[in-house]
Amino acid sequence: NAGVTQTPKFQVLKTGQSMTLQCAQDMNHNSMYWYRQDPGMGLRLIYYSASEGTTDKGEVPNGYNVSRLNKREFSLRLESAAPSQTSVYFCASSTQGTLNEKLFFGSGTQLSVL
Amino acid sequence: DQQVKQNSPSLSVQEGRISILNCDYTNSMFDYFLWYKKYPAEGPTFLISISSIKDKNEDGRFTVFLNKSAKHLSLHIVPSQPGDSAVYFCAAPAYNFNKFYFGSGTKLNVKP
């Protein structure tokens, strides 16, 4: 049972380059999320998708775009990478609005922007 | 403005003793809280949760306490084991569960 799968695990970019982080879940969850983790800042929400066909900004959306391709897949795109986007990125999914709600996370993508 | 706060970035405890990790929140509308555990190079994994209708929830060595009047929750690990060494995050969902707010994390080191 794969759960939430993220690719790639590591990436190094030069300033100004673009890339897409891929995420897929096989738990039939409605909601999907992208978080970034920075030292001392915890996990901050970039974008989320409450259901297929909808996306919304989180706490730190600037410099990112997302696509909810279908119920399983939610991608995060950096159009012009900046050093401030050096971080660890986590995709997560959940069934929205149920009692005992919880997030399931992927293993993360470590991104360095030089 | 951070709605969920963990003011202790790190904690060191001897094996076999109790670990107490603290979390404060500012939004009185939060009515459900979660703790996540994260090992290096892995994603966070769910550990334990508590609903605001309770003031305590226990799962094996892990107990979470909720003090609604103080807007404070704590995670107790008894007895602590070296394998518990990880970063612990507390979290709370927005009222409609469309997003989750996380604290900044506490790195627990359990010394053998």
PDB file of C-alpha atoms in Angstrom:
ATOM      1  CA  ASN A   1       0.000   0.000   0.000  1.00  0.00           C
ATOM      2  CA  ALA A   2       1.904   3.048  -1.316  1.00  0.00           C
ATOM      3  CA  GLY A   3      -0.099   5.843   0.399  1.00  0.00           C
ATOM      4  CA  VAL A   4       1.258   9.212  -0.757  1.00  0.00           C
ATOM      5  CA  THR A   5       4.080   9.125  -3.301  1.00  0.00           C
ATOM      6  CA  GLN A   6       6.221  12.141  -4.135  1.00  0.00           C
ATOM      7  CA  THR A   7       8.799  12.582  -6.864  1.00  0.00           C
ATOM      8  CA  PRO A   8      11.588  13.508  -7.033  1.00  0.00           C
ATOM      9  CA  LYS A   9      13.170  12.950  -3.606  1.00  0.00           C
ATOM     10  CA  PHE A  10      15.987  15.426  -4.248  1.00  0.00           C
ATOM     11  CA  GLN A  11      16.441  18.269  -6.703  1.00  0.00           C
ATOM     12  CA  VAL A  12      18.972  21.020  -7.220  1.00  0.00           C
ATOM     13  CA  LEU A  13      17.966  23.994  -9.337  1.00  0.00           C
ATOM     14  CA  LYS A  14      19.625  27.180 -10.439  1.00  0.00           C
ATOM     15  CA  THR A  15      17.876  30.463  -9.797  1.00  0.00           C
ATOM     16  CA  GLY A  16      15.286  31.078 -12.487  1.00  0.00           C
ATOM     17  CA  GLN A  17      14.828  27.453 -13.491  1.00  0.00           C
ATOM     18  CA  SER A  18      11.419  25.848 -13.358  1.00  0.00           C
ATOM     19  CA  MET A  19      10.307  22.454 -12.156  1.00  0.00           C
ATOM     20  CA  THR A  20       7.250  20.471 -11.127  1.00  0.00           C
ATOM     21  CA  LEU A  21       6.949  18.343  -8.019  1.00  0.00           C
ATOM     22  CA  GLN A  22       4.651  15.392  -8.486  1.00  0.00           C
ATOM     23  CA  CYS A  23       2.364  13.828  -5.889  1.00  0.00           C
ATOM     24  CA  ALA A  24      -0.051  10.923  -6.099  1.00  0.00           C
ATOM     25  CA  GLN A  25      -2.174   9.176  -3.483  1.00  0.00           C
ATOM     26  CA  ASP A  26      -3.919   5.843  -3.703  1.00  0.00           C
ATOM     27  CA  MET A  27      -6.229   6.172  -0.692  1.00  0.00           C
ATOM     28  CA  ASN A  28      -9.163   7.724  -2.584  1.00  0.00           C
ATOM     29  CA  HIS A  29      -8.828  10.890  -0.499  1.00  0.00           C
ATOM     30  CA  ASN A  30     -10.696  14.017  -1.500  1.00  0.00           C
ATOM     31  CA  SER A  31      -8.260  16.600  -0.178  1.00  0.00           C
ATOM     32  CA  MET A  32      -4.603  17.114  -1.030  1.00  0.00           C
ATOM     33  CA  TYR A  33      -2.051  19.606   0.258  1.00  0.00           C
ATOM     34  CA  TRP A  34       1.407  20.953  -0.349  1.00  0.00           C
ATOM     35  CA  TYR A  35       3.483  22.028   2.666  1.00  0.00           C
ATOM     36  CA  ARG A  36       7.010  23.279   3.020  1.00  0.00           C
ATOM     37  CA  GLN A  37       9.180  22.708   6.059  1.00  0.00           C
ATOM     38  CA  ASP A  38      11.833  25.192   7.046  1.00  0.00           C
ATOM     39  CA  PRO A  39      13.968  25.211  10.216  1.00  0.00           C
ATOM     40  CA  GLY A  40      12.126  26.900  13.085  1.00  0.00           C
ATOM     41  CA  MET A  41       9.039  27.462  10.940  1.00  0.00           C
ATOM     42  CA  GLY A  42       7.323  24.135  11.132  1.00  0.00           C
ATOM     43  CA  LEU A  43       5.087  23.038   8.284  1.00  0.00           C
ATOM     44  CA  ARG A  44       3.538  25.854   6.295  1.00  0.00           C
ATOM     45  CA  LEU A  45       0.716  25.324   3.834  1.00  0.00           C
ATOM     46  CA  ILE A  46       1.447  26.425   0.264  1.00  0.00           C
ATOM     47  CA  TYR A  47      -1.693  25.319  -1.563  1.00  0.00           C
ATOM     48  CA  TYR A  48      -4.465  22.850  -1.000  1.00  0.00           C
ATOM     49  CA  SER A  49      -7.181  21.179  -3.009  1.00  0.00           C
ATOM     50  CA  ALA A  50     -10.352  20.325  -1.131  1.00  0.00           C
ATOM     51  CA  SER A  51     -11.645  18.216  -3.989  1.00  0.00           C
ATOM     52  CA  GLU A  52     -10.930  17.386  -7.594  1.00  0.00           C
ATOM     53  CA  GLY A  53     -11.199  20.523  -9.692  1.00  0.00           C
ATOM     54  CA  THR A  54     -10.597  23.027  -6.883  1.00  0.00           C
ATOM     55  CA  THR A  55      -7.447  24.618  -5.532  1.00  0.00           C
ATOM     56  CA  ASP A  56      -6.885  27.340  -2.939  1.00  0.00           C
ATOM     57  CA  LYS A  57      -3.995  29.322  -1.577  1.00  0.00           C
ATOM     58  CA  GLY A  58      -2.526  28.522   1.790  1.00  0.00           C
ATOM     59  CA  GLU A  59      -0.218  30.570   3.982  1.00  0.00           C
ATOM     60  CA  VAL A  60       2.756  30.914   1.593  1.00  0.00           C
ATOM     61  CA  PRO A  61       1.552  30.592  -2.040  1.00  0.00           C
ATOM     62  CA  ASN A  62       3.767  33.215  -3.708  1.00  0.00           C
ATOM     63  CA  GLY A  63       6.052  31.774  -6.361  1.00  0.00           C
ATOM     64  CA  TYR A  64       4.090  28.546  -6.740  1.00  0.00           C
ATOM     65  CA  ASN A  65       1.298  27.161  -8.862  1.00  0.00           C
ATOM     66  CA  VAL A  66      -0.609  23.919  -8.485  1.00  0.00           C
ATOM     67  CA  SER A  67      -2.686  21.570 -10.586  1.00  0.00           C
ATOM     68  CA  ARG A  68      -5.153  19.004  -9.322  1.00  0.00           C
ATOM     69  CA  LEU A  69      -4.872  16.737 -12.330  1.00  0.00           C
ATOM     70  CA  ASN A  70      -7.433  14.211 -11.071  1.00  0.00           C
ATOM     71  CA  LYS A  71      -8.493  12.795  -7.728  1.00  0.00           C
ATOM     72  CA  ARG A  72      -5.157  11.002  -7.276  1.00  0.00           C
ATOM     73  CA  GLU A  73      -2.639  13.603  -8.423  1.00  0.00           C
ATOM     74  CA  PHE A  74      -1.699  17.067  -7.204  1.00  0.00           C
ATOM     75  CA  SER A  75       1.383  18.777  -8.635  1.00  0.00           C
ATOM     76  CA  LEU A  76       3.323  21.823  -7.441  1.00  0.00           C
ATOM     77  CA  ARG A  77       5.141  24.011  -9.952  1.00  0.00           C
ATOM     78  CA  LEU A  78       7.906  26.517  -9.402  1.00  0.00           C
ATOM     79  CA  GLU A  79       7.936  28.731 -12.483  1.00  0.00           C
ATOM     80  CA  SER A  80      11.112  30.659 -11.673  1.00  0.00           C
ATOM     81  CA  ALA A  81      12.927  29.191  -8.704  1.00  0.00           C
ATOM     82  CA  ALA A  82      14.473  31.480  -6.086  1.00  0.00           C
ATOM     83  CA  PRO A  83      16.921  30.671  -3.263  1.00  0.00           C
ATOM     84  CA  SER A  84      14.127  31.434  -0.761  1.00  0.00           C
ATOM     85  CA  GLN A  85      12.340  28.355  -2.102  1.00  0.00           C
ATOM     86  CA  THR A  86      15.091  26.084  -0.824  1.00  0.00           C
ATOM     87  CA  SER A  87      13.128  23.839   1.505  1.00  0.00           C
ATOM     88  CA  VAL A  88      11.711  20.394   2.080  1.00  0.00           C
ATOM     89  CA  TYR A  89       8.350  19.965   0.405  1.00  0.00           C
ATOM     90  CA  PHE A  90       5.697  17.573   1.599  1.00  0.00           C
ATOM     91  CA  CYS A  91       2.546  16.481  -0.130  1.00  0.00           C
ATOM     92  CA  ALA A  92      -0.317  15.218   2.021  1.00  0.00           C
ATOM     93  CA  SER A  93      -3.840  13.940   1.619  1.00  0.00           C
ATOM     94  CA  SER A  94      -6.920  13.484   3.780  1.00  0.00           C
ATOM     95  CA  THR A  95     -10.594  12.659   3.645  1.00  0.00           C
ATOM     96  CA  GLN A  96     -12.132  16.043   4.204  1.00  0.00           C
ATOM     97  CA  GLY A  97     -14.497  16.857   6.965  1.00  0.00           C
ATOM     98  CA  THR A  98     -14.755  13.531   8.693  1.00  0.00           C
ATOM     99  CA  LEU A  99     -14.472  12.915  12.405  1.00  0.00           C
ATOM    100  CA  ASN A 100     -10.982  11.812  13.381  1.00  0.00           C
ATOM    101  CA  GLU A 101      -9.603  13.559  10.319  1.00  0.00           C
ATOM    102  CA  LYS A 102      -5.879  13.198   9.793  1.00  0.00           C
ATOM    103  CA  LEU A 103      -3.284  13.976   7.182  1.00  0.00           C
ATOM    104  CA  PHE A 104      -1.158  11.360   5.479  1.00  0.00           C
ATOM    105  CA  PHE A 105       2.188  12.612   4.236  1.00  0.00           C
ATOM    106  CA  GLY A 106       4.579  11.633   1.516  1.00  0.00           C
ATOM    107  CA  SER A 107       8.278  11.220   2.253  1.00  0.00           C
ATOM    108  CA  GLY A 108       9.211  14.668   0.996  1.00  0.00           C
ATOM    109  CA  THR A 109      11.261  16.403  -1.691  1.00  0.00           C
ATOM    110  CA  GLN A 110      14.439  18.179  -0.660  1.00  0.00           C
ATOM    111  CA  LEU A 111      14.889  21.134  -2.999  1.00  0.00           C
ATOM    112  CA  SER A 112      17.950  23.356  -3.181  1.00  0.00           C
ATOM    113  CA  VAL A 113      17.944  26.500  -5.289  1.00  0.00           C
ATOM    114  CA  LEU A 114      21.394  27.903  -5.945  1.00  0.00           C
TER     115      LEU A 114
ATOM    116  CA  ASP B   1       0.318  35.025  12.923  1.00  0.00           C
ATOM    117  CA  GLN B   2       0.957  31.489  14.084  1.00  0.00           C
ATOM    118  CA  GLN B   3      -2.199  29.896  15.389  1.00  0.00           C
ATOM    119  CA  VAL B   4      -0.397  26.867  16.800  1.00  0.00           C
ATOM    120  CA  LYS B   5       2.825  27.409  18.727  1.00  0.00           C
ATOM    121  CA  GLN B   6       5.493  25.145  20.116  1.00  0.00           C
ATOM    122  CA  ASN B   7       7.851  27.290  22.125  1.00  0.00           C
ATOM    123  CA  SER B   8      10.466  24.654  22.899  1.00  0.00           C
ATOM    124  CA  PRO B   9      12.573  23.857  19.838  1.00  0.00           C
ATOM    125  CA  SER B  10      14.303  20.969  21.570  1.00  0.00           C
ATOM    126  CA  LEU B  11      14.066  18.644  24.556  1.00  0.00           C
ATOM    127  CA  SER B  12      16.525  16.111  25.901  1.00  0.00           C
ATOM    128  CA  VAL B  13      15.383  13.295  28.177  1.00  0.00           C
ATOM    129  CA  GLN B  14      16.985  10.212  29.664  1.00  0.00           C
ATOM    130  CA  GLU B  15      15.692   6.838  28.530  1.00  0.00           C
ATOM    131  CA  GLY B  16      12.948   5.546  30.817  1.00  0.00           C
ATOM    132  CA  ARG B  17      11.936   8.996  32.030  1.00  0.00           C
ATOM    133  CA  ILE B  18       8.914  11.032  31.010  1.00  0.00           C
ATOM    134  CA  SER B  19       9.001  13.366  28.002  1.00  0.00           C
ATOM    135  CA  ILE B  20       6.561  16.286  28.035  1.00  0.00           C
ATOM    136  CA  LEU B  21       6.087  18.269  24.847  1.00  0.00           C
ATOM    137  CA  ASN B  22       3.957  21.395  24.937  1.00  0.00           C
ATOM    138  CA  CYS B  23       1.794  23.220  22.439  1.00  0.00           C
ATOM    139  CA  ASP B  24      -0.292  26.401  22.669  1.00  0.00           C
ATOM    140  CA  TYR B  25      -2.963  27.668  20.318  1.00  0.00           C
ATOM    141  CA  THR B  26      -4.632  31.014  19.836  1.00  0.00           C
ATOM    142  CA  ASN B  27      -7.814  30.144  17.947  1.00  0.00           C
ATOM    143  CA  SER B  28     -10.589  29.231  20.379  1.00  0.00           C
ATOM    144  CA  MET B  29     -12.558  27.715  17.500  1.00  0.00           C
ATOM    145  CA  PHE B  30     -10.128  24.798  17.232  1.00  0.00           C
ATOM    146  CA  ASP B  31     -11.843  21.678  18.528  1.00  0.00           C
ATOM    147  CA  TYR B  32      -9.566  18.893  17.388  1.00  0.00           C
ATOM    148  CA  PHE B  33      -5.824  18.490  17.762  1.00  0.00           C
ATOM    149  CA  LEU B  34      -3.226  16.090  16.443  1.00  0.00           C
ATOM    150  CA  TRP B  35       0.362  15.183  17.160  1.00  0.00           C
ATOM    151  CA  TYR B  36       2.707  14.080  14.406  1.00  0.00           C
ATOM    152  CA  LYS B  37       6.125  12.495  14.673  1.00  0.00           C
ATOM    153  CA  LYS B  38       8.829  13.016  12.082  1.00  0.00           C
ATOM    154  CA  TYR B  39      12.082  11.155  11.601  1.00  0.00           C
ATOM    155  CA  PRO B  40      14.855  12.623   9.416  1.00  0.00           C
ATOM    156  CA  ALA B  41      14.329  12.129   5.674  1.00  0.00           C
ATOM    157  CA  GLU B  42      10.781  10.871   6.224  1.00  0.00           C
ATOM    158  CA  GLY B  43       7.364  12.460   6.115  1.00  0.00           C
ATOM    159  CA  PRO B  44       5.468  13.209   9.326  1.00  0.00           C
ATOM    160  CA  THR B  45       3.331  10.352  10.613  1.00  0.00           C
ATOM    161  CA  PHE B  46       0.224  10.609  12.750  1.00  0.00           C
ATOM    162  CA  LEU B  47       0.767   9.787  16.407  1.00  0.00           C
ATOM    163  CA  ILE B  48      -2.289  10.659  18.480  1.00  0.00           C
ATOM    164  CA  SER B  49      -5.235  13.053  18.469  1.00  0.00           C
ATOM    165  CA  ILE B  50      -7.721  14.577  20.877  1.00  0.00           C
ATOM    166  CA  SER B  51     -11.149  16.098  20.497  1.00  0.00           C
ATOM    167  CA  SER B  52     -12.132  19.151  22.530  1.00  0.00           C
ATOM    168  CA  ILE B  53     -14.881  17.156  24.226  1.00  0.00           C
ATOM    169  CA  LYS B  54     -12.129  15.273  26.061  1.00  0.00           C
ATOM    170  CA  ASP B  55      -9.310  16.481  28.254  1.00  0.00           C
ATOM    171  CA  LYS B  56      -7.172  13.368  27.884  1.00  0.00           C
ATOM    172  CA  ASN B  57      -6.506  10.692  25.302  1.00  0.00           C
ATOM    173  CA  GLU B  58      -4.177   7.782  25.848  1.00  0.00           C
ATOM    174  CA  ASP B  59      -2.577   5.337  23.423  1.00  0.00           C
ATOM    175  CA  GLY B  60       0.012   3.061  24.950  1.00  0.00           C
ATOM    176  CA  ARG B  61       2.992   5.115  26.096  1.00  0.00           C
ATOM    177  CA  PHE B  62       1.546   8.292  24.600  1.00  0.00           C
ATOM    178  CA  THR B  63      -0.985  10.541  26.325  1.00  0.00           C
ATOM    179  CA  VAL B  64      -2.236  13.896  25.152  1.00  0.00           C
ATOM    180  CA  PHE B  65      -3.775  16.359  27.606  1.00  0.00           C
ATOM    181  CA  LEU B  66      -5.943  19.285  26.587  1.00  0.00           C
ATOM    182  CA  ASN B  67      -6.593  22.369  28.711  1.00  0.00           C
ATOM    183  CA  LYS B  68      -9.154  24.397  26.771  1.00  0.00           C
ATOM    184  CA  SER B  69      -9.268  27.316  29.187  1.00  0.00           C
ATOM    185  CA  ALA B  70      -5.514  27.783  28.841  1.00  0.00           C
ATOM    186  CA  LYS B  71      -5.525  26.921  25.121  1.00  0.00           C
ATOM    187  CA  HIS B  72      -2.775  24.447  25.822  1.00  0.00           C
ATOM    188  CA  LEU B  73      -2.093  20.824  25.042  1.00  0.00           C
ATOM    189  CA  SER B  74       0.749  18.556  25.968  1.00  0.00           C
ATOM    190  CA  LEU B  75       2.056  15.190  24.835  1.00  0.00           C
ATOM    191  CA  HIS B  76       3.444  12.859  27.484  1.00  0.00           C
ATOM    192  CA  ILE B  77       5.628   9.910  26.563  1.00  0.00           C
ATOM    193  CA  VAL B  78       6.181   7.409  29.351  1.00  0.00           C
ATOM    194  CA  PRO B  79       8.611   5.721  29.457  1.00  0.00           C
ATOM    195  CA  SER B  80      10.698   7.451  26.816  1.00  0.00           C
ATOM    196  CA  GLN B  81      12.751   5.258  24.499  1.00  0.00           C
ATOM    197  CA  PRO B  82      15.669   6.106  22.184  1.00  0.00           C
ATOM    198  CA  GLY B  83      13.426   5.280  19.207  1.00  0.00           C
ATOM    199  CA  ASP B  84      11.189   8.180  20.247  1.00  0.00           C
ATOM    200  CA  SER B  85      13.930  10.600  19.218  1.00  0.00           C
ATOM    201  CA  ALA B  86      12.282  12.637  16.468  1.00  0.00           C
ATOM    202  CA  VAL B  87      10.657  15.981  15.768  1.00  0.00           C
ATOM    203  CA  TYR B  88       7.113  16.277  17.122  1.00  0.00           C
ATOM    204  CA  PHE B  89       4.567  18.629  15.621  1.00  0.00           C
ATOM    205  CA  CYS B  90       1.211  19.576  17.045  1.00  0.00           C
ATOM    206  CA  ALA B  91      -1.513  20.533  14.603  1.00  0.00           C
ATOM    207  CA  ALA B  92      -5.110  21.690  14.428  1.00  0.00           C
ATOM    208  CA  PRO B  93      -7.518  21.686  11.491  1.00  0.00           C
ATOM    209  CA  ALA B  94      -9.526  24.695  10.391  1.00  0.00           C
ATOM    210  CA  TYR B  95     -13.248  24.511  11.200  1.00  0.00           C
ATOM    211  CA  ASN B  96     -14.095  22.907   7.854  1.00  0.00           C
ATOM    212  CA  PHE B  97     -11.037  20.672   7.798  1.00  0.00           C
ATOM    213  CA  ASN B  98      -9.827  22.202   4.548  1.00  0.00           C
ATOM    214  CA  LYS B  99      -6.437  23.039   6.036  1.00  0.00           C
ATOM    215  CA  PHE B 100      -4.293  22.099   8.993  1.00  0.00           C
ATOM    216  CA  TYR B 101      -2.157  24.484  11.055  1.00  0.00           C
ATOM    217  CA  PHE B 102       1.111  23.169  12.420  1.00  0.00           C
ATOM    218  CA  GLY B 103       3.405  24.281  15.185  1.00  0.00           C
ATOM    219  CA  SER B 104       7.115  24.777  14.550  1.00  0.00           C
ATOM    220  CA  GLY B 105       8.031  21.434  16.080  1.00  0.00           C
ATOM    221  CA  THR B 106      10.014  20.175  19.066  1.00  0.00           C
ATOM    222  CA  LYS B 107      13.043  17.983  18.528  1.00  0.00           C
ATOM    223  CA  LEU B 108      13.110  15.266  21.179  1.00  0.00           C
ATOM    224  CA  ASN B 109      16.352  13.481  21.974  1.00  0.00           C
ATOM    225  CA  VAL B 110      16.068  10.444  24.234  1.00  0.00           C
ATOM    226  CA  LYS B 111      19.480   9.497  25.580  1.00  0.00           C
ATOM    227  CA  PRO B 112      20.254   5.836  26.273  1.00  0.00           C
TER     228      PRO B 112
END
